[in-house]
Short mmCIF file of C-alpha atoms and ligand atoms in Angstrom, two decimals:
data_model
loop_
_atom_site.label_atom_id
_atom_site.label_comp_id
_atom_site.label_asym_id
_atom_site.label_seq_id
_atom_site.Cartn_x
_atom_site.Cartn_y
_atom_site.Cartn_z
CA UNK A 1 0.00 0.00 0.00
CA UNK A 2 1.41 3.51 -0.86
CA UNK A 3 0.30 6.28 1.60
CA UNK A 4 0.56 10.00 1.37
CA UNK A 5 3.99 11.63 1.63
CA UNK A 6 3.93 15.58 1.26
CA UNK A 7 6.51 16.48 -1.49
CA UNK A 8 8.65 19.48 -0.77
CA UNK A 9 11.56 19.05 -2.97
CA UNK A 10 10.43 20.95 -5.55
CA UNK A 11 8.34 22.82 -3.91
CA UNK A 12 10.66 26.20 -4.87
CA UNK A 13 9.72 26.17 -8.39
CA UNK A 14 7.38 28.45 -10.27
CA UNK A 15 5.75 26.63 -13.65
CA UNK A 16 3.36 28.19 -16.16
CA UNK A 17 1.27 26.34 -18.28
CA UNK A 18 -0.40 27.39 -20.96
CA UNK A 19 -3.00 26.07 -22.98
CA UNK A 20 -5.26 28.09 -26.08
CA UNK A 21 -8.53 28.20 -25.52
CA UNK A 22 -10.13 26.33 -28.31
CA UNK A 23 -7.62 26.97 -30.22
CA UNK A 24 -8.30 25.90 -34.25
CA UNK A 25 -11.77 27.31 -33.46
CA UNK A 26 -10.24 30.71 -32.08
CA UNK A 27 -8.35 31.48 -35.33
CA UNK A 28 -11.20 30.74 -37.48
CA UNK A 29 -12.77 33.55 -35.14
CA UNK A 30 -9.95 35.53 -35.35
CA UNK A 31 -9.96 35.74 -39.11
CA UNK A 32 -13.98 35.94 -39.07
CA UNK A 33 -15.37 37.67 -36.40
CA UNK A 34 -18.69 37.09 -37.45
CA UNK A 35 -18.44 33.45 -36.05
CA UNK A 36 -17.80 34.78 -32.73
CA UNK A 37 -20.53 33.61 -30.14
CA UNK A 38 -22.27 31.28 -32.72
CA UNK A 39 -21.71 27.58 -32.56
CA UNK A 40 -18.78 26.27 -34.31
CA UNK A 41 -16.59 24.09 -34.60
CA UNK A 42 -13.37 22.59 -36.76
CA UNK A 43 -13.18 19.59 -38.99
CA UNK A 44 -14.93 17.49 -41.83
CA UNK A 45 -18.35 18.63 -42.88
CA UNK A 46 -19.03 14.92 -44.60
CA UNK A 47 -21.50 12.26 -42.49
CA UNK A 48 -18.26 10.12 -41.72
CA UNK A 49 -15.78 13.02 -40.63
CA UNK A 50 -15.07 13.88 -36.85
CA UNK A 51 -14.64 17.28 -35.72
CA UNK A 52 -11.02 18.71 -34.21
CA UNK A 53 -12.94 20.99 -31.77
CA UNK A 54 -15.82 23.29 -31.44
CA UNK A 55 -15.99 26.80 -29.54
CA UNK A 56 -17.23 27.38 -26.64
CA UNK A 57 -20.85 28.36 -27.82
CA UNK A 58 -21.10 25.44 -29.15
CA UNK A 59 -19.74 22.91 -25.94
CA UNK A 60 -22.61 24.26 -24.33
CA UNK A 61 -24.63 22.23 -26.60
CA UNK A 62 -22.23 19.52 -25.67
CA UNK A 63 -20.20 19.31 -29.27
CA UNK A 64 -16.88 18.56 -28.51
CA UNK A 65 -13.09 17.34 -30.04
CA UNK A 66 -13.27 14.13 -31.82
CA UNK A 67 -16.73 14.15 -32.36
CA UNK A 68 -18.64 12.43 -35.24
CA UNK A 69 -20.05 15.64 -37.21
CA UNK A 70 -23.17 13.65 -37.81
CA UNK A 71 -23.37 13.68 -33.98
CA UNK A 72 -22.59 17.35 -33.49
CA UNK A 73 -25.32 18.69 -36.25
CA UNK A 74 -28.21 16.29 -33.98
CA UNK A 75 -27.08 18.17 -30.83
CA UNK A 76 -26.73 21.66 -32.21
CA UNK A 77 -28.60 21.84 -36.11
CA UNK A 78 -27.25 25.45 -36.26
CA UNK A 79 -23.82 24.41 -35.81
CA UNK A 80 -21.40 26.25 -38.59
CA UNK A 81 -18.37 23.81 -39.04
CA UNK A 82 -15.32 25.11 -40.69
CA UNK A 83 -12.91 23.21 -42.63
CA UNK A 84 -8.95 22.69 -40.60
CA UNK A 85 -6.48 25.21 -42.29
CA UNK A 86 -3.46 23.53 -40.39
CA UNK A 87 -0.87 25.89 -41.98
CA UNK A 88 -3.12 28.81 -40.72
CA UNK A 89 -3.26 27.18 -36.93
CA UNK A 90 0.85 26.93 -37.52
CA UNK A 91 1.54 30.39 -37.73
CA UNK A 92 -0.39 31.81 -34.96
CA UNK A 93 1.07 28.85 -33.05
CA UNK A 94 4.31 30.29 -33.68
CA UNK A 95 3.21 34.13 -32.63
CA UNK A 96 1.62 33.03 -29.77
CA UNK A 97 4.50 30.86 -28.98
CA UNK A 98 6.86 33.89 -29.69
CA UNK A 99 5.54 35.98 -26.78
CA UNK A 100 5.53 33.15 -24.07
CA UNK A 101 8.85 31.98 -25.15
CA UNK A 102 10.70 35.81 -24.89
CA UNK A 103 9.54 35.91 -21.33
CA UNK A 104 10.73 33.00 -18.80
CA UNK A 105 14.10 30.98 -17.51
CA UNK A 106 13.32 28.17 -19.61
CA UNK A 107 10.60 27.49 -22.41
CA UNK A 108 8.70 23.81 -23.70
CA UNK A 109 6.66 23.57 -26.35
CA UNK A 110 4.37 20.67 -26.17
CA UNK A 111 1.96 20.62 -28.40
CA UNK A 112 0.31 23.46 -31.09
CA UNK A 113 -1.32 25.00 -28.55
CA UNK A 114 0.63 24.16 -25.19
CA UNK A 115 3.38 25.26 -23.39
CA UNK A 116 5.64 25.67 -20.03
CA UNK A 117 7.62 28.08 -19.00
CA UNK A 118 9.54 27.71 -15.89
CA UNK A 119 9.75 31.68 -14.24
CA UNK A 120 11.14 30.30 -10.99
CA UNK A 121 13.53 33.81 -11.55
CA UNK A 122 12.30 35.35 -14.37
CA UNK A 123 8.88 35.99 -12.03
CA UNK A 124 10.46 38.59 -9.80
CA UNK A 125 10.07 41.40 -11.28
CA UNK A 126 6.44 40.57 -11.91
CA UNK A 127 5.57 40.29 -7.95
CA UNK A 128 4.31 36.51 -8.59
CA UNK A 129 4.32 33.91 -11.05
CA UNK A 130 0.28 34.27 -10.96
CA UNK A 131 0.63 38.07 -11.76
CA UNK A 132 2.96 37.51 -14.50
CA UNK A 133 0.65 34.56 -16.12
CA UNK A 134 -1.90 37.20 -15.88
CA UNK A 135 0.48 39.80 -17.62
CA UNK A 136 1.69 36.84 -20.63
CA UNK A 137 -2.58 36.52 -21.15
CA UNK A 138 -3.29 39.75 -21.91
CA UNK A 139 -0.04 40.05 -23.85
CA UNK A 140 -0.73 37.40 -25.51
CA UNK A 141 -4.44 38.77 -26.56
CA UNK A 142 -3.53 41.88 -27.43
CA UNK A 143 -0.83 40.88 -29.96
CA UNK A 144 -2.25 37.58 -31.55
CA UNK A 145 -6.26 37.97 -30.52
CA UNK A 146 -5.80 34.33 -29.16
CA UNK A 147 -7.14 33.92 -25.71
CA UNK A 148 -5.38 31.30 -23.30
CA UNK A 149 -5.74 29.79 -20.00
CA UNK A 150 -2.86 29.85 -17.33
CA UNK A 151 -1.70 26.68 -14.54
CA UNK A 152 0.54 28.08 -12.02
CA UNK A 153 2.01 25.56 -9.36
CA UNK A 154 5.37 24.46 -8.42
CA UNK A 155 5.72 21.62 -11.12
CA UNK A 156 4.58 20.38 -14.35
CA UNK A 157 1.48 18.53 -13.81
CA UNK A 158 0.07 20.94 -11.69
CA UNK A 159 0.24 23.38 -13.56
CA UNK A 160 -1.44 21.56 -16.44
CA UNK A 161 -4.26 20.49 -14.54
CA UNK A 162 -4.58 24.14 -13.01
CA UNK A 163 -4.59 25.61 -16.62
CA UNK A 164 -7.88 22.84 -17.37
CA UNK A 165 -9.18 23.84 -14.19
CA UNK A 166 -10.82 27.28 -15.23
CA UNK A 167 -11.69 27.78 -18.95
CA UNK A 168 -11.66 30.00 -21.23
CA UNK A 169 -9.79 32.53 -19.73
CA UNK A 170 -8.76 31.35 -16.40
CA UNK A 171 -5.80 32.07 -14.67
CA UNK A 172 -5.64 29.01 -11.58
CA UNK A 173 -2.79 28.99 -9.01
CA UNK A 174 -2.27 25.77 -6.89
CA UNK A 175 0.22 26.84 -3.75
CA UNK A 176 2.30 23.76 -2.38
CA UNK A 177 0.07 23.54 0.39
CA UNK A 178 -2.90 23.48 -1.44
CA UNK A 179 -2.11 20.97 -3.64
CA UNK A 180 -3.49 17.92 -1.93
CA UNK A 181 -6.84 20.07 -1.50
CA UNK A 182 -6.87 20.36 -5.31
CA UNK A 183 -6.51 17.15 -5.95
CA UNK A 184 -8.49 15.66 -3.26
CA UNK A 185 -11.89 15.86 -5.29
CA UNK A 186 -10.41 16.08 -8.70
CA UNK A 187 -11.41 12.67 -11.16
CA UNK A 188 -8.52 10.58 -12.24
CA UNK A 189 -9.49 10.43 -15.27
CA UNK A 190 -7.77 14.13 -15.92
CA UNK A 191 -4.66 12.78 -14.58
CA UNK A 192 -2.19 11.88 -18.07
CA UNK A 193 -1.96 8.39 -18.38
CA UNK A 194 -5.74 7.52 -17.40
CA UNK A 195 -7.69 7.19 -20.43
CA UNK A 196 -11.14 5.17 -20.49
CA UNK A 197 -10.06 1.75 -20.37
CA UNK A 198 -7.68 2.38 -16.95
CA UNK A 199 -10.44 4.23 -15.50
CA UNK A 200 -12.71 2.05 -16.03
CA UNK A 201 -10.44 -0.42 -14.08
CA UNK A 202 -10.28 2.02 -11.13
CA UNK A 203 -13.73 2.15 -11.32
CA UNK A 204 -14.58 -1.18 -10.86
CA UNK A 205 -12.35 -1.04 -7.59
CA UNK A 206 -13.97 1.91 -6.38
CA UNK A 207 -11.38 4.38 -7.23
CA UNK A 208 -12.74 7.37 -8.83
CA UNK A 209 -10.96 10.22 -7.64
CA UNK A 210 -7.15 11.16 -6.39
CA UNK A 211 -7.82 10.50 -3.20
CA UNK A 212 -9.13 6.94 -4.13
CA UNK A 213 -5.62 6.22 -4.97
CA UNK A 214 -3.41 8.37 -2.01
CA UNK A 215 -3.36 4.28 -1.31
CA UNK A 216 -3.68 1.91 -3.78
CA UNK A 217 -4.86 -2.07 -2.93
CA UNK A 218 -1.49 -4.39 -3.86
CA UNK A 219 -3.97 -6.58 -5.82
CA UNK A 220 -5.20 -2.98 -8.05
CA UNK A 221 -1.40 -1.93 -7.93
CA UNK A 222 -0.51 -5.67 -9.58
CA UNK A 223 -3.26 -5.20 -12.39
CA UNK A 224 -1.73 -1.78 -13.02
CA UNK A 225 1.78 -3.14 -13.34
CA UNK A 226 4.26 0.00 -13.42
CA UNK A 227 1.62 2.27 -14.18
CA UNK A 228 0.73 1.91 -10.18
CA UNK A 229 3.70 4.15 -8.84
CA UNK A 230 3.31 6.91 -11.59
CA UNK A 231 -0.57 6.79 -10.51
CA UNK A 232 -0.15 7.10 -7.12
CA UNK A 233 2.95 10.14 -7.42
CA UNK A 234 0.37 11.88 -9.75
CA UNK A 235 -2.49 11.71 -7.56
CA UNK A 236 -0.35 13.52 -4.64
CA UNK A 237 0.50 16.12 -7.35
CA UNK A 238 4.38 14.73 -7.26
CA UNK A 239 5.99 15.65 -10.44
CA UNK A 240 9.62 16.07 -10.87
CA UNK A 241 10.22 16.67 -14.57
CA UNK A 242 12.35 19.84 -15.56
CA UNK A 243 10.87 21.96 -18.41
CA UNK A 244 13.30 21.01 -20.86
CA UNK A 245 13.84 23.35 -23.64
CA UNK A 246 13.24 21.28 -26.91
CA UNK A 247 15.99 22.65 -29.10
CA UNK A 248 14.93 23.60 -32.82
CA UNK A 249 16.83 22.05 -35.52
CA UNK A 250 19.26 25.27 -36.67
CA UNK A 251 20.83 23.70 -39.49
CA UNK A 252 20.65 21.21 -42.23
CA UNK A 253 23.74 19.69 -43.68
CA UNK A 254 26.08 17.25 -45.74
CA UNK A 255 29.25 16.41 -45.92
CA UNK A 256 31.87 14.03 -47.65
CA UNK A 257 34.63 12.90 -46.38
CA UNK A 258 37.80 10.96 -48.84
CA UNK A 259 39.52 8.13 -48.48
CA UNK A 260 42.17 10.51 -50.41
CA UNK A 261 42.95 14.12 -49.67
CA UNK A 262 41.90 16.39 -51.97
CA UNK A 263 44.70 18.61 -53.05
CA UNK A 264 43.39 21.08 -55.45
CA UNK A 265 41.32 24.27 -55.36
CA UNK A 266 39.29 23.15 -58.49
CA UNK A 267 38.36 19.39 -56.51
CA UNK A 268 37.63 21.37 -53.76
CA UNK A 269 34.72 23.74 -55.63
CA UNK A 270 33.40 20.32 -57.44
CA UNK A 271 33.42 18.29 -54.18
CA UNK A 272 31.11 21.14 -52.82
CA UNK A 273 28.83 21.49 -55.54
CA UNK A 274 28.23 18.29 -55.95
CA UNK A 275 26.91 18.29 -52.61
CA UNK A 276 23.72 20.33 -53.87
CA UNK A 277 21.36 18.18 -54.68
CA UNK A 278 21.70 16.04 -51.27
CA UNK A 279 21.63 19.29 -49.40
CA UNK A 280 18.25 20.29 -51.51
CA UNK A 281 16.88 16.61 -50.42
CA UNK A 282 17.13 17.39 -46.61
CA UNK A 283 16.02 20.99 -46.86
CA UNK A 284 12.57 19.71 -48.09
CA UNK A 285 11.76 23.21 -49.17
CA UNK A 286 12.83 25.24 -45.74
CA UNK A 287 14.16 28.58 -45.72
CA UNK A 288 17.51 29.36 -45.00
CA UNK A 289 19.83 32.78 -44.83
CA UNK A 290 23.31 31.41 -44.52
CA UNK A 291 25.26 29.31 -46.09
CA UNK A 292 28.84 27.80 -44.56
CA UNK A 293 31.17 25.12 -46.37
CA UNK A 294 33.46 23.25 -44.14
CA UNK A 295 36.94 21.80 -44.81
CA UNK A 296 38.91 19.23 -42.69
CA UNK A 297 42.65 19.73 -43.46
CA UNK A 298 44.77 16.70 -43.67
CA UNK A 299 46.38 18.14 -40.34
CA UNK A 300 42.94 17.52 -38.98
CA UNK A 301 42.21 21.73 -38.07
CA UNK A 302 38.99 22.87 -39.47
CA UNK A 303 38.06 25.46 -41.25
CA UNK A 304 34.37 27.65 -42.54
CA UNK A 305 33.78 29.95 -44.75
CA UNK A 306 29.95 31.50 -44.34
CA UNK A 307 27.79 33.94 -46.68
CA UNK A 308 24.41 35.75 -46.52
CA UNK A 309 22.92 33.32 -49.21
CA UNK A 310 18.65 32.19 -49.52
CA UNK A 311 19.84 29.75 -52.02
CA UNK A 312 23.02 27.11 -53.05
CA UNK A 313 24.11 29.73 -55.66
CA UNK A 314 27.37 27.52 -57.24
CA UNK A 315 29.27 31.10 -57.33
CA UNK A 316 28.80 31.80 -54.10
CA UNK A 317 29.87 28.31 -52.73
CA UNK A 318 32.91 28.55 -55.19
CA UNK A 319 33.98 31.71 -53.38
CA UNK A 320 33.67 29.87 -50.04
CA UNK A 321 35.72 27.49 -50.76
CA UNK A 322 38.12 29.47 -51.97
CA UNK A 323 38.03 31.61 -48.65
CA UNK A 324 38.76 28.23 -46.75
CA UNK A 325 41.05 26.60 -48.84
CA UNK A 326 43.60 30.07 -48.42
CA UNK A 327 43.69 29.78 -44.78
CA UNK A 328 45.93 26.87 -44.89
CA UNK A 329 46.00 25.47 -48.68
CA UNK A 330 46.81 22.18 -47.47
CA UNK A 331 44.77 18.72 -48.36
CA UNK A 332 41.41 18.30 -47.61
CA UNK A 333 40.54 15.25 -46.02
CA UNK A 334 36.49 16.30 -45.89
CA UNK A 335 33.88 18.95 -47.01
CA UNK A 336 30.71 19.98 -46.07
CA UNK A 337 28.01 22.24 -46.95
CA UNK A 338 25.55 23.93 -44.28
CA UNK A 339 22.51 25.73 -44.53
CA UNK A 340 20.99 27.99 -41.86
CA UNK A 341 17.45 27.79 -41.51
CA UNK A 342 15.09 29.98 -41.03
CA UNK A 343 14.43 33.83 -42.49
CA UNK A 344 16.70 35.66 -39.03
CA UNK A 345 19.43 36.91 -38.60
CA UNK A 346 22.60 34.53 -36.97
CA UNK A 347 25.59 34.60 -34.77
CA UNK A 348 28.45 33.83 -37.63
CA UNK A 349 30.68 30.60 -36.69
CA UNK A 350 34.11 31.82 -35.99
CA UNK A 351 36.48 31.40 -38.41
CA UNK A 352 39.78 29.36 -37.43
P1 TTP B 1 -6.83 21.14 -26.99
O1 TTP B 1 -6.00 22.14 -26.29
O2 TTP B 1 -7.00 19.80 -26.37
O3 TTP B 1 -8.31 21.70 -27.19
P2 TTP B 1 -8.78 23.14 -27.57
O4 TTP B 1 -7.67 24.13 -27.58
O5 TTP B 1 -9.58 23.08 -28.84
O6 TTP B 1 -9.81 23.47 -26.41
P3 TTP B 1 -9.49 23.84 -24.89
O7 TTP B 1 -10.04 25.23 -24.72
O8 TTP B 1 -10.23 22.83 -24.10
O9 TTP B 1 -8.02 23.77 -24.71
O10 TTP B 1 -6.28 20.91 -28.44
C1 TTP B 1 -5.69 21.94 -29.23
C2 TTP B 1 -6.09 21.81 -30.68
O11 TTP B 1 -5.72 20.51 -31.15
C3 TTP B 1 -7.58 21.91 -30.93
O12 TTP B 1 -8.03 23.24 -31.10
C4 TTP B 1 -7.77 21.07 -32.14
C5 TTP B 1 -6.69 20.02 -32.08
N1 TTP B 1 -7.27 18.73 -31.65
C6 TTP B 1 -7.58 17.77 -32.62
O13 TTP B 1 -7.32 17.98 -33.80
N2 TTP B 1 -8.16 16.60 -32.21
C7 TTP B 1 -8.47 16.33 -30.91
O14 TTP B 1 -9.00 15.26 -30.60
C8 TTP B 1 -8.15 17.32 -29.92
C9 TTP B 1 -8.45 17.07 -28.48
C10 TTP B 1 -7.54 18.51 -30.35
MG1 MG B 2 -6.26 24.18 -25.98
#
């Protein structure tokens, strides 16, 4: 049997979650204000299709994500449903995702519409991590028209089931000390981890809330194998996971490298354009504003050679390589070509 243990190790930390409040629906509003306060909702119009989500006009008719649309038109016949523009949903994804991300310690990205940002310093200046979730909302609002919700607690999960707790629009806080008190009444079913088939497996023991499972039977904990320990942590609000900032691919590359040195300026140029095409394969049509060749000397220093470039413009990777070759004009023993994604500025690699 597991019993309650308070937590307090990381009980010092200050997490933000954020969520969008139905967020494909929200853009369509955003770009047509009209559909504001009428039911709607996001996905396939046919008999068979489901629907992504519906706003919040239209919950109250009890349309919700994954829905059958067939189901959603018999519970609300005035229901407008609007077909998913995922590229659309992308980009204010990124702008929202652009505000949160230029104000914390550390920033994760979860999901289109999700994210956490750990302000255990960055909240200072703000008075508390509640005021400044309040603050990132309205910022948020006023520069992408996308309204979110905001989780404030002391770790991950917390926060995400703080961010659920009031929507739209709410801003919850759960204190360390509250935390139990939160979760006390709160169904396991919102806990990560517990979709219908394991709660239906608590419920036939009797277990429908967190409390049910401060202690867990050994004969439920054996039918829940490994998923017992994470079930019982959860329910006590124990959570230990760092927000880990997911680092964005900055670069796409290829290089060769001989089994001979290359000796030759005119090998060298070659060498790197006939590295185009492979570098065109694993751009798969991103945008990039620099472009750096590499060389490995046969004394094993390396060298680059970078240009403003949008494109693999053979001149401009001839003069590269030309740039790295005179810094030692020894054999090459491997060459690459880089490209630096994106449309920003960068911080040039320094040259050898
Ligand atoms: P959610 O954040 O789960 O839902 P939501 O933003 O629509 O509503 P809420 O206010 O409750 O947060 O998901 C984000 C988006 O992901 C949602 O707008 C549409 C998409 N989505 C699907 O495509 N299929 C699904 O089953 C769910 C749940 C979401
Ligand atoms: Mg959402």
């Amino acid at each position: 049997m597991w019993v309650v243990l308070m937590d307090s190790s990381t009980s010092q930390r200050r997490i933000i979650h954020i969520d969008c409040d139905c967020f494909f629906a929200s853009v369509e509003q955003l770009d047509d204000p009209s559909l504001a306060n009428h039911p709607m909702a996001v996905g396939g119009a046919s008999a068979r299709a489901v629907l992504t989500t519906a706003n919040y006009a239209a919950r109250a008719f009890g349309v919700h994500s994954a829905m059958p649309t067939w189901q959603a038109k018999k519970k609300c016949p005035q229901l407008i449903i609007k077909p998913v523009r995922m590229q659309r949903y992308q980009e204010v994804s990124r702008m929202v995702m652009a505000v949160l991300r230029s104000h914390c310690d550390a920033f994760e990205q979860v999901s289109v519409d999700e994210a956490y940002l750990d302000v255990s310093q960055y909240y200072q200046d703000y008075g508390s991590a509640t005021e400044l979730a309040k603050w990132l909302q309205k910022e948020v609002q006023e520069q992408t028209g996308i309204s979110v919700s905001a989780g404030i607690s002391h770790n991950k999960l917390l926060a995400k089931l703080a961010s659920d707790f009031r929507k739209p629009g709410g801003t919850t806080t759960i204190a360390p000390d509250k935390s139990l008190q939160f979760l006390q009444p709160l169904s396991l079913k919102k806990l990560p981890g517990v979709g219908p088939k394991t709660y239906q497996k608590l419920a036939d023991n009797g277990m429908y809330t967190c409390a049910d499972a401060w202690s867990i039977d050994e004969s439920v904990a054996m039918s829940l194998g490994n998923f017992a320990e994470r079930l019982s942590q959860m329910s006590q609000g124990i959570d230990h996971r760092p927000v880990m900032a997911i680092r964005e691919r900055k670069s796409v590359g290829v290089e060769r490298t001989f089994n001979q040195d290359i000796a030759t300026l005119a090998e060298i140029i070659n060498t790197a354009l006939s590295l185009v095409p492979a570098a065109h394969q694993r751009l798969a049509g991103k945008s990039f504003h620099h472009i750096t060749v590499k060389l490995k000397f046969n004394n094993f220093q390396i060298t680059s050679a970078t240009a403003s470039s949008h494109e693999l413009n053979p001149e401009i990777i001839s003069a590269l390589c030309k740039t790295a070759w005179h810094r030692q004009t020894l054999p090459v023993r491997l060459i690459g070509l880089q490209c630096h994604l994106g449309d920003g500025p960068m911080q040039l690699p320094l040259a050898l």
